Amino acid sequence: MAGPSSLLLTDDECSRNFLRGALSRQGLSVAVADSGQQGIEQFSPELFQLVVVDLLLPDMDGLEVLRKIKHLSPGTAVLMIADSGELHQVLQAMRLGACDFLIKPIQQAALIDSVICRITGEENLAQQNIQYRKALEERNSELRDHIELLRRDQEAGRLLQQHLLPRSPYVYPGGIAVAYRLVPSLYLSGDFVDYGLFGERFVAFYLVDVSGHGVSSALVTALIKNTIMHRLRERPLFSQLESLGTDLLEVLELINRELLSTGMGKHASMFVGVVDTAASQLHYAVAGQIPMPALASAAGADWLPGKGRPLGIFERGDWQVMRAELPASWRLVACSDGVLELLEGDLLEKEDRLLQLIAAADGELDMLCESLKVDTFGALPDDITILTLTRG
């Protein structure tokens, strides 16, 4: 029987030569197309198990090629190639069904290997997901009752989600004040926040944005809340300085496994962090977060650095734990991507405008919401959440 075949769509000679060699070394035959139209004409679900698409093609947007391929064959694995300046399009490609992406210049054959392993190991992964779902059902009986209640009654679902949300505003020992504004686009929200004091010095928090809207996304927020609380009952997190980084990664890995196992087709972005009130430090990690969190102080406002893949798409997210020194007086602002829908322009212009508004409001929640017209915008295109932590 013939081995798996791949179709490579790019007019970038360097990328094409490297990928052709890497794919061949993995046992795939390689067909090449220089344009989107040529690639679509060559594509056949029976011939190709893997399609590699450049986001920048001479005749059409790579996202349009992805849409057409997924329309013809939803099960075909599609790997995207992007320049570093196209990262905002990468998340859109993931939402359209791409299985992974590579950033130019392409130099690591190991990334190709992971895609091939996903194709050949699909049957084993499906079996693992079935087993994991069974284990999930056994330990989440209470959550299933909540989910059934949500399905029967939208009002009960709204009350449940409000009950799961923390009190706002809230002031912790050490002078850390936490507040948020969460406005769903529908009756229920796919955004969620939570926070708490651990030990005597650590304030832990997270903001999660689940893909989609309404009941199904709200159910996933309840799953995430329940999963974290279940882990906290098993063992303490965020109580020792030396284990903060490990604890942050454990939360992301745990939620990632849960989303992959549910079979609901949901993914999420997440910002999770811990403020060390004694050392005046912020430890944090991000997973597909757009826009990035911002830190405001007397010196102005700026985005925090960091990167990491969204949750619920990849088995490994390559998340990073970052640390930021905090001044005597500061305000941390994290927003779900729905906030960007309130602003005009392309993604970079929206992010620049948002950072200007955060700086002008000094990160103060009510003032920022007023500047964004959160309460008067009308029909919201997406759930909107703004989380602030303040000291001083």
PDB file of C-alpha atoms in Angstrom, residues 9-176:
ATOM      1  CA  LEU A   9       1.597  25.219  -1.187  1.00  0.00           C
ATOM      2  CA  THR A  10       4.209  28.004  -1.074  1.00  0.00           C
ATOM      3  CA  ASP A  11       6.181  30.172  -3.486  1.00  0.00           C
ATOM      4  CA  ASP A  12       8.878  30.770  -0.834  1.00  0.00           C
ATOM      5  CA  GLU A  13      11.821  28.808  -2.250  1.00  0.00           C
ATOM      6  CA  CYS A  14      13.705  28.479   1.064  1.00  0.00           C
ATOM      7  CA  SER A  15      10.635  27.207   2.932  1.00  0.00           C
ATOM      8  CA  ARG A  16       9.692  24.913   0.042  1.00  0.00           C
ATOM      9  CA  ASN A  17      13.123  23.283  -0.169  1.00  0.00           C
ATOM     10  CA  PHE A  18      13.382  22.697   3.588  1.00  0.00           C
ATOM     11  CA  LEU A  19       9.858  21.356   3.972  1.00  0.00           C
ATOM     12  CA  ARG A  20      10.127  19.110   0.926  1.00  0.00           C
ATOM     13  CA  GLY A  21      13.233  17.499   2.381  1.00  0.00           C
ATOM     14  CA  ALA A  22      11.768  17.211   5.885  1.00  0.00           C
ATOM     15  CA  LEU A  23       8.526  15.657   4.650  1.00  0.00           C
ATOM     16  CA  SER A  24      10.408  13.213   2.412  1.00  0.00           C
ATOM     17  CA  ARG A  25      12.596  12.104   5.306  1.00  0.00           C
ATOM     18  CA  GLN A  26       9.408  11.271   7.242  1.00  0.00           C
ATOM     19  CA  GLY A  27       8.269   8.942   4.468  1.00  0.00           C
ATOM     20  CA  LEU A  28       5.780  11.252   2.763  1.00  0.00           C
ATOM     21  CA  SER A  29       5.677  11.799  -0.968  1.00  0.00           C
ATOM     22  CA  VAL A  30       5.489  15.516  -1.712  1.00  0.00           C
ATOM     23  CA  ALA A  31       3.506  17.388  -4.382  1.00  0.00           C
ATOM     24  CA  VAL A  32       4.250  21.100  -4.758  1.00  0.00           C
ATOM     25  CA  ALA A  33       2.050  24.031  -5.825  1.00  0.00           C
ATOM     26  CA  ASP A  34       3.228  27.645  -6.229  1.00  0.00           C
ATOM     27  CA  SER A  35      -0.206  29.262  -5.816  1.00  0.00           C
ATOM     28  CA  GLY A  36      -3.416  28.781  -3.896  1.00  0.00           C
ATOM     29  CA  GLN A  37      -5.496  28.061  -7.018  1.00  0.00           C
ATOM     30  CA  GLN A  38      -2.995  25.505  -8.284  1.00  0.00           C
ATOM     31  CA  GLY A  39      -2.969  23.773  -4.904  1.00  0.00           C
ATOM     32  CA  ILE A  40      -6.766  23.633  -4.661  1.00  0.00           C
ATOM     33  CA  GLU A  41      -6.960  22.139  -8.148  1.00  0.00           C
ATOM     34  CA  GLN A  42      -4.398  19.465  -7.206  1.00  0.00           C
ATOM     35  CA  PHE A  43      -5.956  18.636  -3.856  1.00  0.00           C
ATOM     36  CA  SER A  44      -7.865  15.410  -3.400  1.00  0.00           C
ATOM     37  CA  PRO A  45      -8.859  13.927  -0.016  1.00  0.00           C
ATOM     38  CA  GLU A  46      -7.987  10.453  -1.305  1.00  0.00           C
ATOM     39  CA  LEU A  47      -4.467  11.492  -2.303  1.00  0.00           C
ATOM     40  CA  PHE A  48      -3.223  13.770   0.473  1.00  0.00           C
ATOM     41  CA  GLN A  49      -3.165  13.132   4.217  1.00  0.00           C
ATOM     42  CA  LEU A  50      -1.298  16.374   4.962  1.00  0.00           C
ATOM     43  CA  VAL A  51      -1.463  19.804   3.302  1.00  0.00           C
ATOM     44  CA  VAL A  52       1.095  22.529   4.112  1.00  0.00           C
ATOM     45  CA  VAL A  53      -0.199  26.050   3.282  1.00  0.00           C
ATOM     46  CA  ASP A  54       1.670  29.360   3.333  1.00  0.00           C
ATOM     47  CA  LEU A  55      -0.473  32.185   4.745  1.00  0.00           C
ATOM     48  CA  LEU A  56       1.061  34.470   2.105  1.00  0.00           C
ATOM     49  CA  LEU A  57       0.421  33.148  -1.424  1.00  0.00           C
ATOM     50  CA  PRO A  58       0.751  35.144  -4.656  1.00  0.00           C
ATOM     51  CA  ASP A  59      -2.892  34.801  -5.699  1.00  0.00           C
ATOM     52  CA  MET A  60      -4.974  34.417  -2.512  1.00  0.00           C
ATOM     53  CA  ASP A  61      -4.969  34.440   1.290  1.00  0.00           C
ATOM     54  CA  GLY A  62      -3.751  31.186   2.828  1.00  0.00           C
ATOM     55  CA  LEU A  63      -6.776  31.289   5.145  1.00  0.00           C
ATOM     56  CA  GLU A  64      -9.052  31.046   2.102  1.00  0.00           C
ATOM     57  CA  VAL A  65      -7.123  27.992   0.900  1.00  0.00           C
ATOM     58  CA  LEU A  66      -7.550  26.476   4.375  1.00  0.00           C
ATOM     59  CA  ARG A  67     -11.314  27.109   4.259  1.00  0.00           C
ATOM     60  CA  LYS A  68     -11.654  25.450   0.855  1.00  0.00           C
ATOM     61  CA  ILE A  69      -9.618  22.390   1.857  1.00  0.00           C
ATOM     62  CA  LYS A  70     -11.551  21.952   5.101  1.00  0.00           C
ATOM     63  CA  HIS A  71     -14.820  22.298   3.154  1.00  0.00           C
ATOM     64  CA  LEU A  72     -13.727  19.536   0.785  1.00  0.00           C
ATOM     65  CA  SER A  73     -12.214  17.306   3.490  1.00  0.00           C
ATOM     66  CA  PRO A  74     -12.699  18.295   7.156  1.00  0.00           C
ATOM     67  CA  GLY A  75     -10.486  15.434   8.334  1.00  0.00           C
ATOM     68  CA  THR A  76      -7.402  16.379   6.322  1.00  0.00           C
ATOM     69  CA  ALA A  77      -4.555  17.712   8.475  1.00  0.00           C
ATOM     70  CA  VAL A  78      -3.478  21.223   7.419  1.00  0.00           C
ATOM     71  CA  LEU A  79      -0.211  22.795   8.589  1.00  0.00           C
ATOM     72  CA  MET A  80       0.148  26.578   8.190  1.00  0.00           C
ATOM     73  CA  ILE A  81       3.321  28.571   7.453  1.00  0.00           C
ATOM     74  CA  ALA A  82       3.418  32.149   8.728  1.00  0.00           C
ATOM     75  CA  ASP A  83       5.773  35.091   9.054  1.00  0.00           C
ATOM     76  CA  SER A  84       6.314  36.421  12.567  1.00  0.00           C
ATOM     77  CA  GLY A  85       4.169  39.443  11.659  1.00  0.00           C
ATOM     78  CA  GLU A  86       1.187  37.226  10.842  1.00  0.00           C
ATOM     79  CA  LEU A  87       0.679  35.781  14.337  1.00  0.00           C
ATOM     80  CA  HIS A  88      -2.772  37.362  14.599  1.00  0.00           C
ATOM     81  CA  GLN A  89      -3.812  35.256  11.569  1.00  0.00           C
ATOM     82  CA  VAL A  90      -2.423  32.061  13.099  1.00  0.00           C
ATOM     83  CA  LEU A  91      -5.112  31.953  15.810  1.00  0.00           C
ATOM     84  CA  GLN A  92      -7.775  32.438  13.112  1.00  0.00           C
ATOM     85  CA  ALA A  93      -6.236  29.520  11.215  1.00  0.00           C
ATOM     86  CA  MET A  94      -6.472  27.359  14.343  1.00  0.00           C
ATOM     87  CA  ARG A  95     -10.132  28.257  14.672  1.00  0.00           C
ATOM     88  CA  LEU A  96     -10.690  27.262  11.047  1.00  0.00           C
ATOM     89  CA  GLY A  97      -9.227  23.808  11.694  1.00  0.00           C
ATOM     90  CA  ALA A  98      -5.464  24.010  11.101  1.00  0.00           C
ATOM     91  CA  CYS A  99      -3.629  21.388  13.163  1.00  0.00           C
ATOM     92  CA  ASP A 100      -0.392  23.324  13.721  1.00  0.00           C
ATOM     93  CA  PHE A 101       1.755  26.153  12.365  1.00  0.00           C
ATOM     94  CA  LEU A 102       5.376  26.992  11.599  1.00  0.00           C
ATOM     95  CA  ILE A 103       6.998  30.431  11.853  1.00  0.00           C
ATOM     96  CA  LYS A 104       9.517  31.465   9.200  1.00  0.00           C
ATOM     97  CA  PRO A 105      12.447  31.006   8.924  1.00  0.00           C
ATOM     98  CA  ILE A 106      11.665  27.277   9.108  1.00  0.00           C
ATOM     99  CA  GLN A 107      14.614  25.357  10.505  1.00  0.00           C
ATOM    100  CA  GLN A 108      13.336  22.580  12.790  1.00  0.00           C
ATOM    101  CA  ALA A 109      12.313  19.246  11.271  1.00  0.00           C
ATOM    102  CA  ALA A 110      11.037  18.164  14.718  1.00  0.00           C
ATOM    103  CA  LEU A 111       7.951  20.325  14.185  1.00  0.00           C
ATOM    104  CA  ILE A 112       7.161  18.354  11.030  1.00  0.00           C
ATOM    105  CA  ASP A 113       7.649  15.129  12.993  1.00  0.00           C
ATOM    106  CA  SER A 114       4.984  16.153  15.505  1.00  0.00           C
ATOM    107  CA  VAL A 115       2.429  16.604  12.712  1.00  0.00           C
ATOM    108  CA  ILE A 116       3.214  13.185  11.221  1.00  0.00           C
ATOM    109  CA  CYS A 117       2.926  11.583  14.661  1.00  0.00           C
ATOM    110  CA  ARG A 118      -0.483  13.201  15.060  1.00  0.00           C
ATOM    111  CA  ILE A 119      -1.627  11.689  11.730  1.00  0.00           C
ATOM    112  CA  THR A 120      -0.287   8.170  12.354  1.00  0.00           C
ATOM    113  CA  GLY A 121      -1.275   8.164  16.010  1.00  0.00           C
ATOM    114  CA  GLU A 122      -4.819   9.409  15.504  1.00  0.00           C
ATOM    115  CA  GLU A 123      -6.394   6.063  16.322  1.00  0.00           C
ATOM    116  CA  ASN A 124      -4.416   5.682  19.561  1.00  0.00           C
ATOM    117  CA  LEU A 125      -5.216   9.248  20.592  1.00  0.00           C
ATOM    118  CA  ALA A 126      -8.932   8.680  20.036  1.00  0.00           C
ATOM    119  CA  GLN A 127      -8.803   5.626  22.299  1.00  0.00           C
ATOM    120  CA  GLN A 128      -6.940   7.584  24.980  1.00  0.00           C
ATOM    121  CA  ASN A 129      -9.565  10.315  24.807  1.00  0.00           C
ATOM    122  CA  ILE A 130     -12.350   7.763  25.325  1.00  0.00           C
ATOM    123  CA  GLN A 131     -10.617   6.407  28.427  1.00  0.00           C
ATOM    124  CA  TYR A 132      -9.946   9.886  29.756  1.00  0.00           C
ATOM    125  CA  ARG A 133     -13.587  10.906  29.231  1.00  0.00           C
ATOM    126  CA  LYS A 134     -14.683   7.912  31.284  1.00  0.00           C
ATOM    127  CA  ALA A 135     -12.395   8.952  34.133  1.00  0.00           C
ATOM    128  CA  LEU A 136     -13.628  12.532  33.805  1.00  0.00           C
ATOM    129  CA  GLU A 137     -17.250  11.391  34.108  1.00  0.00           C
ATOM    130  CA  GLU A 138     -16.516   9.422  37.295  1.00  0.00           C
ATOM    131  CA  ARG A 139     -15.040  12.361  39.192  1.00  0.00           C
ATOM    132  CA  ASN A 140     -17.332  15.123  37.875  1.00  0.00           C
ATOM    133  CA  SER A 141     -20.826  13.851  38.736  1.00  0.00           C
ATOM    134  CA  GLU A 142     -21.651  17.095  40.497  1.00  0.00           C
ATOM    135  CA  LEU A 143     -20.605  19.076  37.430  1.00  0.00           C
ATOM    136  CA  ARG A 144     -22.891  16.953  35.204  1.00  0.00           C
ATOM    137  CA  ASP A 145     -25.821  17.944  37.420  1.00  0.00           C
ATOM    138  CA  HIS A 146     -24.905  21.583  36.883  1.00  0.00           C
ATOM    139  CA  ILE A 147     -24.601  21.054  33.122  1.00  0.00           C
ATOM    140  CA  GLU A 148     -28.024  19.404  32.931  1.00  0.00           C
ATOM    141  CA  LEU A 149     -29.470  22.288  34.900  1.00  0.00           C
ATOM    142  CA  LEU A 150     -27.949  24.734  32.422  1.00  0.00           C
ATOM    143  CA  ARG A 151     -29.498  22.905  29.499  1.00  0.00           C
ATOM    144  CA  ARG A 152     -32.974  22.892  31.050  1.00  0.00           C
ATOM    145  CA  ASP A 153     -33.088  26.478  32.122  1.00  0.00           C
ATOM    146  CA  GLN A 154     -31.094  29.439  30.791  1.00  0.00           C
ATOM    147  CA  GLU A 155     -31.910  31.482  33.860  1.00  0.00           C
ATOM    148  CA  ALA A 156     -30.623  28.760  36.161  1.00  0.00           C
ATOM    149  CA  GLY A 157     -27.467  28.643  34.021  1.00  0.00           C
ATOM    150  CA  ARG A 158     -26.935  32.362  34.365  1.00  0.00           C
ATOM    151  CA  LEU A 159     -27.383  32.183  38.135  1.00  0.00           C
ATOM    152  CA  LEU A 160     -24.930  29.296  38.311  1.00  0.00           C
ATOM    153  CA  GLN A 161     -22.246  31.119  36.363  1.00  0.00           C
ATOM    154  CA  GLN A 162     -22.684  34.204  38.517  1.00  0.00           C
ATOM    155  CA  HIS A 163     -22.416  32.031  41.614  1.00  0.00           C
ATOM    156  CA  LEU A 164     -19.130  30.535  40.366  1.00  0.00           C
ATOM    157  CA  LEU A 165     -17.623  33.949  39.730  1.00  0.00           C
ATOM    158  CA  PRO A 166     -15.692  35.567  42.580  1.00  0.00           C
ATOM    159  CA  ARG A 167     -16.799  38.678  44.471  1.00  0.00           C
ATOM    160  CA  SER A 168     -15.797  41.983  42.866  1.00  0.00           C
ATOM    161  CA  PRO A 169     -14.170  44.171  44.016  1.00  0.00           C
ATOM    162  CA  TYR A 170     -12.184  42.342  46.684  1.00  0.00           C
ATOM    163  CA  VAL A 171      -9.155  43.468  48.721  1.00  0.00           C
ATOM    164  CA  TYR A 172      -6.622  40.934  49.984  1.00  0.00           C
ATOM    165  CA  PRO A 173      -4.068  41.319  52.799  1.00  0.00           C
ATOM    166  CA  GLY A 174      -1.040  43.153  51.484  1.00  0.00           C
ATOM    167  CA  GLY A 175      -3.203  45.757  49.761  1.00  0.00           C
ATOM    168  CA  ILE A 176      -3.967  43.838  46.562  1.00  0.00           C
TER     169      ILE A 176
END
